[in-house]
Tab-separated table of C-alpha atoms in Angstrom:
chain	number	residue	atom	x	y	z
A	1	PRO	CA	117.095	126.552	92.874
A	2	ALA	CA	119.192	124.306	90.649
A	3	LEU	CA	117.245	122.439	87.997
A	4	ALA	CA	116.219	119.152	89.601
A	5	ALA	CA	115.230	117.711	86.242
A	6	PRO	CA	116.335	115.396	83.495
A	7	ALA	CA	117.604	117.279	80.443
A	8	GLU	CA	114.693	116.015	78.320
A	9	LEU	CA	111.192	114.706	78.994
A	10	THR	CA	108.262	113.729	76.806
A	11	ALA	CA	105.329	116.148	77.184
A	12	VAL	CA	102.232	113.914	77.235
A	13	GLY	CA	98.939	115.787	77.754
A	14	ARG	CA	96.812	112.629	77.713
A	15	THR	CA	93.895	112.026	80.053
A	16	VAL	CA	94.091	108.917	82.242
A	17	GLY	CA	91.799	107.327	84.770
A	18	ILE	CA	93.281	107.624	88.255
A	19	ARG	CA	92.446	105.076	90.938
A	20	LEU	CA	94.067	105.572	94.320
A	21	ARG	CA	93.749	103.078	97.152
A	22	GLU	CA	94.026	104.725	100.525
A	23	ASP	CA	96.206	103.823	103.471
A	24	GLY	CA	93.384	102.630	105.701
A	25	VAL	CA	89.635	103.012	105.168
A	26	THR	CA	87.910	106.391	105.523
A	27	VAL	CA	84.588	106.800	107.329
A	28	THR	CA	82.169	108.735	105.111
A	29	GLY	CA	79.022	108.358	107.241
A	30	PHE	CA	76.949	106.023	109.376
A	31	ALA	CA	74.277	103.412	108.787
A	32	GLU	CA	71.161	103.233	110.941
A	33	GLY	CA	71.148	100.700	113.719
A	34	GLY	CA	74.911	100.522	114.317
A	35	HIS	CA	76.836	101.689	117.379
A	36	ALA	CA	79.953	103.176	115.720
A	37	GLU	CA	78.874	106.821	115.891
A	38	ALA	CA	77.664	106.555	119.473
A	39	ALA	CA	80.984	104.924	120.394
A	40	GLY	CA	82.817	108.076	119.267
A	41	ILE	CA	83.902	107.394	115.689
A	42	ARG	CA	83.459	110.425	113.407
A	43	ALA	CA	83.072	111.003	109.663
A	44	GLY	CA	86.522	111.631	108.193
A	45	ASP	CA	88.263	109.225	110.566
A	46	ARG	CA	90.610	106.750	108.886
A	47	ILE	CA	90.206	103.244	110.258
A	48	LEU	CA	93.682	101.745	110.591
A	49	ARG	CA	93.154	98.585	112.655
A	50	ILE	CA	90.466	96.420	114.222
A	51	ASN	CA	91.634	94.407	117.234
A	52	GLY	CA	95.174	95.241	116.142
A	53	THR	CA	94.792	93.811	112.613
A	54	ALA	CA	95.442	96.245	109.766
A	55	VAL	CA	92.390	97.330	107.749
A	56	GLU	CA	93.009	97.922	104.041
A	57	THR	CA	89.587	97.467	102.414
A	58	ALA	CA	85.918	97.762	103.305
A	59	GLU	CA	85.746	93.950	103.141
A	60	ASP	CA	88.346	93.728	105.914
A	61	ILE	CA	85.942	95.449	108.308
A	62	ALA	CA	83.224	92.869	107.676
A	63	ALA	CA	85.692	90.016	108.101
A	64	LEU	CA	87.105	91.369	111.365
A	65	THR	CA	83.677	91.961	112.971
A	66	GLY	CA	82.096	88.670	111.886
A	67	SER	CA	82.234	87.049	115.335
A	68	GLY	CA	79.688	89.461	116.790
A	69	GLU	CA	81.939	90.303	119.736
A	70	ALA	CA	82.889	93.883	120.661
A	71	VAL	CA	85.936	95.109	118.757
A	72	THR	CA	88.584	97.772	119.334
A	73	VAL	CA	88.686	100.140	116.366
A	74	THR	CA	91.861	102.226	115.939
A	75	VAL	CA	91.400	105.392	113.880
A	76	ALA	CA	93.603	108.240	112.674
A	77	ARG	CA	92.177	111.708	113.305
A	78	GLY	CA	93.949	115.058	113.178
A	79	GLY	CA	97.414	113.540	113.095
A	80	ALA	CA	96.853	111.300	116.123
A	81	GLU	CA	95.448	107.821	116.748
A	82	ALA	CA	92.485	106.986	118.960
A	83	GLU	CA	90.767	103.726	119.953
A	84	TYR	CA	87.051	103.038	120.349
A	85	LEU	CA	85.266	99.951	121.605
A	86	VAL	CA	82.322	99.172	119.330
A	87	GLU	CA	79.712	96.453	119.760
A	88	PRO	CA	78.498	94.959	116.451
A	89	VAL	CA	74.779	94.714	115.743
A	90	ALA	CA	73.115	91.815	113.903
A	91	GLN	CA	71.427	93.013	110.720
A	92	ASP	CA	70.222	90.932	107.753
A	93	GLY	CA	72.157	87.901	108.880
A	94	ARG	CA	75.490	89.659	109.417
A	95	TRP	CA	77.242	91.717	112.055
A	96	ILE	CA	77.684	95.452	111.376
A	97	LEU	CA	79.308	98.403	113.138
A	98	GLY	CA	77.075	100.917	111.357
A	99	LEU	CA	79.781	102.489	109.186
A	100	ARG	CA	79.773	103.800	105.646
A	101	VAL	CA	83.329	103.770	104.348
A	102	ARG	CA	85.537	104.419	101.316
A	103	ASP	CA	88.778	102.599	100.552
A	104	SER	CA	89.676	104.223	97.215
A	105	ILE	CA	89.220	107.369	95.115
A	106	SER	CA	88.741	107.419	91.351
A	107	GLY	CA	88.727	110.214	88.800
A	108	ILE	CA	90.468	111.511	85.708
A	109	GLY	CA	93.516	113.715	85.282
A	110	THR	CA	96.173	114.599	82.758
A	111	VAL	CA	99.658	113.133	82.472
A	112	THR	CA	102.265	115.902	82.302
A	113	TYR	CA	105.444	114.111	81.352
A	114	TYR	CA	107.089	110.771	80.716
A	115	ASP	CA	110.791	110.201	81.359
A	116	PRO	CA	112.115	107.806	78.699
A	117	GLU	CA	115.291	107.239	80.714
A	118	ASN	CA	113.599	105.440	83.594
A	119	GLY	CA	109.941	104.930	82.591
A	120	THR	CA	108.546	107.318	85.203
A	121	PHE	CA	105.725	109.836	84.805
A	122	GLY	CA	104.170	112.778	86.600
A	123	ALA	CA	100.567	113.997	86.462
A	124	LEU	CA	98.161	116.628	87.847
A	125	GLY	CA	100.770	119.078	89.167
A	126	HIS	CA	98.961	119.006	92.522
A	127	GLY	CA	98.040	116.337	95.026
A	128	VAL	CA	94.858	114.334	95.470
A	129	CYS	CA	93.311	115.509	98.719
A	130	ASP	CA	90.750	114.152	101.147
A	131	SER	CA	89.093	117.255	102.622
A	132	SER	CA	92.117	119.551	103.011
A	133	ALA	CA	94.834	116.943	103.568
A	134	LEU	CA	96.746	114.818	101.079
A	135	LEU	CA	95.220	111.377	100.648
A	136	PRO	CA	97.534	108.826	102.300
A	137	LEU	CA	98.344	106.533	99.377
A	138	ARG	CA	98.793	102.767	99.666
A	139	SER	CA	98.750	102.001	95.947
A	140	GLY	CA	97.400	103.440	92.714
A	141	LEU	CA	96.789	102.794	89.040
A	142	ALA	CA	96.744	104.951	85.917
A	143	LEU	CA	94.149	103.498	83.553
A	144	PRO	CA	93.398	104.157	79.877
A	145	ALA	CA	90.568	106.711	79.542
A	146	ALA	CA	88.729	108.883	77.045
A	147	VAL	CA	86.997	112.244	77.539
A	148	THR	CA	83.281	111.682	76.926
A	149	SER	CA	81.870	115.170	77.554
A	150	VAL	CA	82.739	118.629	78.862
A	151	THR	CA	80.918	120.939	81.246
A	152	ARG	CA	82.018	124.417	80.127
A	153	GLY	CA	83.424	126.740	82.742
A	154	GLU	CA	81.232	129.721	83.565
A	155	VAL	CA	81.813	132.576	85.983
A	156	GLY	CA	81.136	131.186	89.457
A	157	THR	CA	80.926	127.561	88.281
A	158	PRO	CA	84.075	125.607	87.416
A	159	GLY	CA	83.848	123.462	84.311
A	160	ALA	CA	84.975	119.849	84.143
A	161	LEU	CA	86.043	117.112	81.780
A	162	HIS	CA	84.029	113.902	82.127
A	163	GLY	CA	85.735	110.682	81.193
A	164	ALA	CA	85.402	106.943	81.135
A	165	VAL	CA	87.980	104.224	81.637
A	166	THR	CA	88.392	102.405	78.318
A	167	GLY	CA	90.312	99.294	79.328
A	168	ARG	CA	91.207	97.093	82.267
A	169	SER	CA	94.936	96.878	81.588
A	170	PRO	CA	96.639	99.694	83.539
A	171	ARG	CA	98.826	102.187	81.728
A	172	GLY	CA	100.912	102.607	84.840
A	173	THR	CA	101.359	102.339	88.588
A	174	ILE	CA	101.137	105.354	90.912
A	175	ARG	CA	103.673	105.271	93.752
A	176	SER	CA	103.388	108.707	95.398
A	177	ASN	CA	100.841	111.457	96.009
A	178	THR	CA	102.482	114.812	96.767
A	179	GLU	CA	101.452	118.459	96.915
A	180	ARG	CA	103.108	118.936	93.503
A	181	GLY	CA	101.665	115.986	91.648
A	182	ILE	CA	101.239	112.234	91.530
A	183	PHE	CA	104.127	110.129	90.285
A	184	GLY	CA	104.785	106.583	89.193
A	185	THR	CA	105.878	104.347	86.334
A	186	MET	CA	104.142	103.676	83.025
A	187	ALA	CA	104.564	102.283	79.535
A	188	PRO	CA	105.956	104.724	76.944
A	189	PRO	CA	103.327	106.938	75.266
A	190	GLN	CA	102.943	106.553	71.522
A	191	ASP	CA	104.360	108.979	68.946
A	192	ALA	CA	106.116	111.141	71.503
A	193	SER	CA	109.505	112.812	71.278
A	194	PRO	CA	111.347	114.293	74.277
A	195	LEU	CA	111.698	118.052	74.780
A	196	PRO	CA	114.226	120.027	76.818
A	197	THR	CA	113.005	121.016	80.270
A	198	ALA	CA	113.142	124.662	81.348
A	199	ALA	CA	114.728	126.062	84.473
A	200	ALA	CA	112.679	128.693	86.280
A	201	ALA	CA	114.931	131.481	84.955
A	202	GLN	CA	114.130	130.450	81.367
A	203	VAL	CA	110.361	130.859	81.783
A	204	HIS	CA	108.978	134.299	80.936
A	205	THR	CA	105.696	136.125	80.412
A	206	GLY	CA	104.218	135.999	76.929
A	207	SER	CA	103.040	133.394	74.468
A	208	ALA	CA	103.012	129.692	75.328
A	209	THR	CA	100.903	126.613	74.625
A	210	ILE	CA	99.336	123.802	76.609
A	211	LEU	CA	98.857	120.204	75.521
A	212	SER	CA	95.410	118.971	76.509
A	213	ASN	CA	93.028	116.110	75.821
A	214	VAL	CA	89.495	117.598	75.939
A	215	SER	CA	87.731	115.238	73.514
A	216	GLY	CA	88.011	111.471	73.142
A	217	THR	CA	91.691	110.502	73.234
A	218	GLU	CA	92.983	113.348	71.040
A	219	THR	CA	95.723	115.566	72.432
A	220	ARG	CA	95.999	119.041	70.901
A	221	GLU	CA	98.114	122.124	71.453
A	222	TYR	CA	96.272	125.294	72.498
A	223	ALA	CA	97.514	128.881	72.751
A	224	VAL	CA	97.831	130.561	76.166
A	225	GLN	CA	99.601	133.560	77.643
A	226	ILE	CA	101.846	133.319	80.697
A	227	VAL	CA	100.731	136.443	82.547
A	228	SER	CA	103.141	136.210	85.491
A	229	VAL	CA	105.959	134.006	86.786
A	230	GLU	CA	106.399	133.528	90.548
A	231	PRO	CA	109.040	130.792	91.077
A	232	ASP	CA	108.696	130.738	94.873
A	233	GLU	CA	104.891	130.825	95.044
A	234	PRO	CA	103.725	127.735	96.974
A	235	GLN	CA	100.898	125.312	96.164
A	236	GLY	CA	101.439	125.082	92.428
A	237	ARG	CA	100.733	128.720	91.548
A	238	ASN	CA	104.068	129.632	89.950
A	239	LEU	CA	102.499	130.600	86.619
A	240	ARG	CA	99.399	132.687	86.016
A	241	LEU	CA	97.822	131.634	82.717
A	242	ALA	CA	95.259	133.128	80.340
A	243	VAL	CA	93.734	130.970	77.595
A	244	THR	CA	93.752	132.788	74.251
A	245	ASP	CA	92.886	129.873	71.945
A	246	ASP	CA	89.455	130.354	70.366
A	247	ALA	CA	88.909	126.618	69.844
A	248	LEU	CA	89.593	125.791	73.501
A	249	LEU	CA	87.505	128.728	74.748
A	250	ALA	CA	84.606	127.561	72.588
A	251	GLN	CA	84.818	123.986	73.786
A	252	THR	CA	85.603	124.328	77.502
A	253	GLY	CA	85.368	128.027	78.356
A	254	GLY	CA	89.030	127.929	79.370
A	255	ILE	CA	90.736	125.799	81.997
A	256	VAL	CA	88.450	123.211	83.605
A	257	GLN	CA	88.768	120.415	86.146
A	258	GLY	CA	90.436	117.372	84.649
A	259	MET	CA	92.924	119.497	82.676
A	260	SER	CA	95.250	119.650	85.685
A	261	GLY	CA	98.589	118.255	84.591
A	262	SER	CA	98.353	119.561	81.013
A	263	PRO	CA	101.964	120.339	79.968
A	264	ILE	CA	102.862	123.993	79.391
A	265	LEU	CA	105.315	124.567	76.516
A	266	GLN	CA	107.281	127.698	75.694
A	267	ASP	CA	110.236	128.297	73.337
A	268	GLY	CA	110.416	124.595	72.510
A	269	ARG	CA	110.757	123.599	76.171
A	270	LEU	CA	108.547	121.889	78.751
A	271	VAL	CA	108.131	124.631	81.358
A	272	GLY	CA	105.354	123.437	83.657
A	273	ALA	CA	101.874	122.008	84.130
A	274	VAL	CA	98.388	123.435	84.551
A	275	THR	CA	97.248	123.081	88.185
A	276	HIS	CA	94.306	125.288	89.169
A	277	VAL	CA	91.005	126.486	87.793
A	278	LEU	CA	89.840	130.009	88.619
A	279	VAL	CA	86.161	129.785	89.537
A	280	ASN	CA	85.357	133.419	88.747
A	281	GLU	CA	87.587	133.620	85.648
A	282	PRO	CA	87.289	130.389	83.646
A	283	ALA	CA	89.607	131.580	80.858
A	284	ALA	CA	92.434	131.906	83.404
A	285	GLY	CA	94.247	129.522	85.690
A	286	TYR	CA	97.525	128.645	87.371
A	287	GLY	CA	100.422	126.333	86.671
A	288	ILE	CA	103.448	124.876	88.436
A	289	LEU	CA	107.008	125.155	87.125
A	290	ILE	CA	108.330	121.824	85.865
A	291	GLU	CA	111.408	122.053	88.090
A	292	ASN	CA	109.202	122.369	91.186
A	293	MET	CA	107.068	119.434	90.075
A	294	LEU	CA	110.135	117.293	89.419
A	295	ALA	CA	111.660	118.191	92.799
A	296	ALA	CA	108.665	116.420	94.387
A	297	ALA	CA	109.004	113.367	92.152
A	298	GLY	CA	112.074	112.179	94.074
């Protein structure tokens, strides 16, 4: 495919806190004493409306059931909508349906690139999923964060970066959650200079580096090998990677959760982003080509 990319982008490699607010409220379980489960609502359902009024937060559910009268709950399940009549139950001075719910997801990830031309960014190189489906996104924030500890990857057990949000002022706003990454707008990163982006045909097997933030807020370049290039491979597995950097292997064991989005550099170009951990081979992983990631950015 033709390069759907700006000529130059800033490779970032910084960890950020990611907070995504869902479109609707997801049922995670049930509280004792309520009637929601008996009425037919199931874990994993997304509550869209109560009595026709849109539900956006867990607090909305309490507000819309406060009268104590039976309510019609509209849920999304398996690509279709369904309605259930649920009678609230009085408990501790309030009316409940007996639902445990979630209205947002939080975690950490790595910013891949920043486009100085329009202030946009891309991160992760893959989508944020709820079970096996992409999380329907209503709004999102990228927050300043630091890596506080690392669980090293071992055979059979994926490692992970652990981080903490370090400030309340967002670094950016997330506007879309796609299979090839999350995208939005953000303030310019410090001390960064743009690099040329690579078309798929320019990416080859052999030496490369990744930019990653695996301690505090420090971003470093680590040596990897691109073992194979598969431009048409779906689900962010265009590049097979092997970590060869002794410092990174000592610290993390290889590629771990939270490093998704780490920019991949080769021949002075931004060629892609780390996307997947290999559970049984921690020193290896996968990446997505930058042109495929940018095609999803819109």
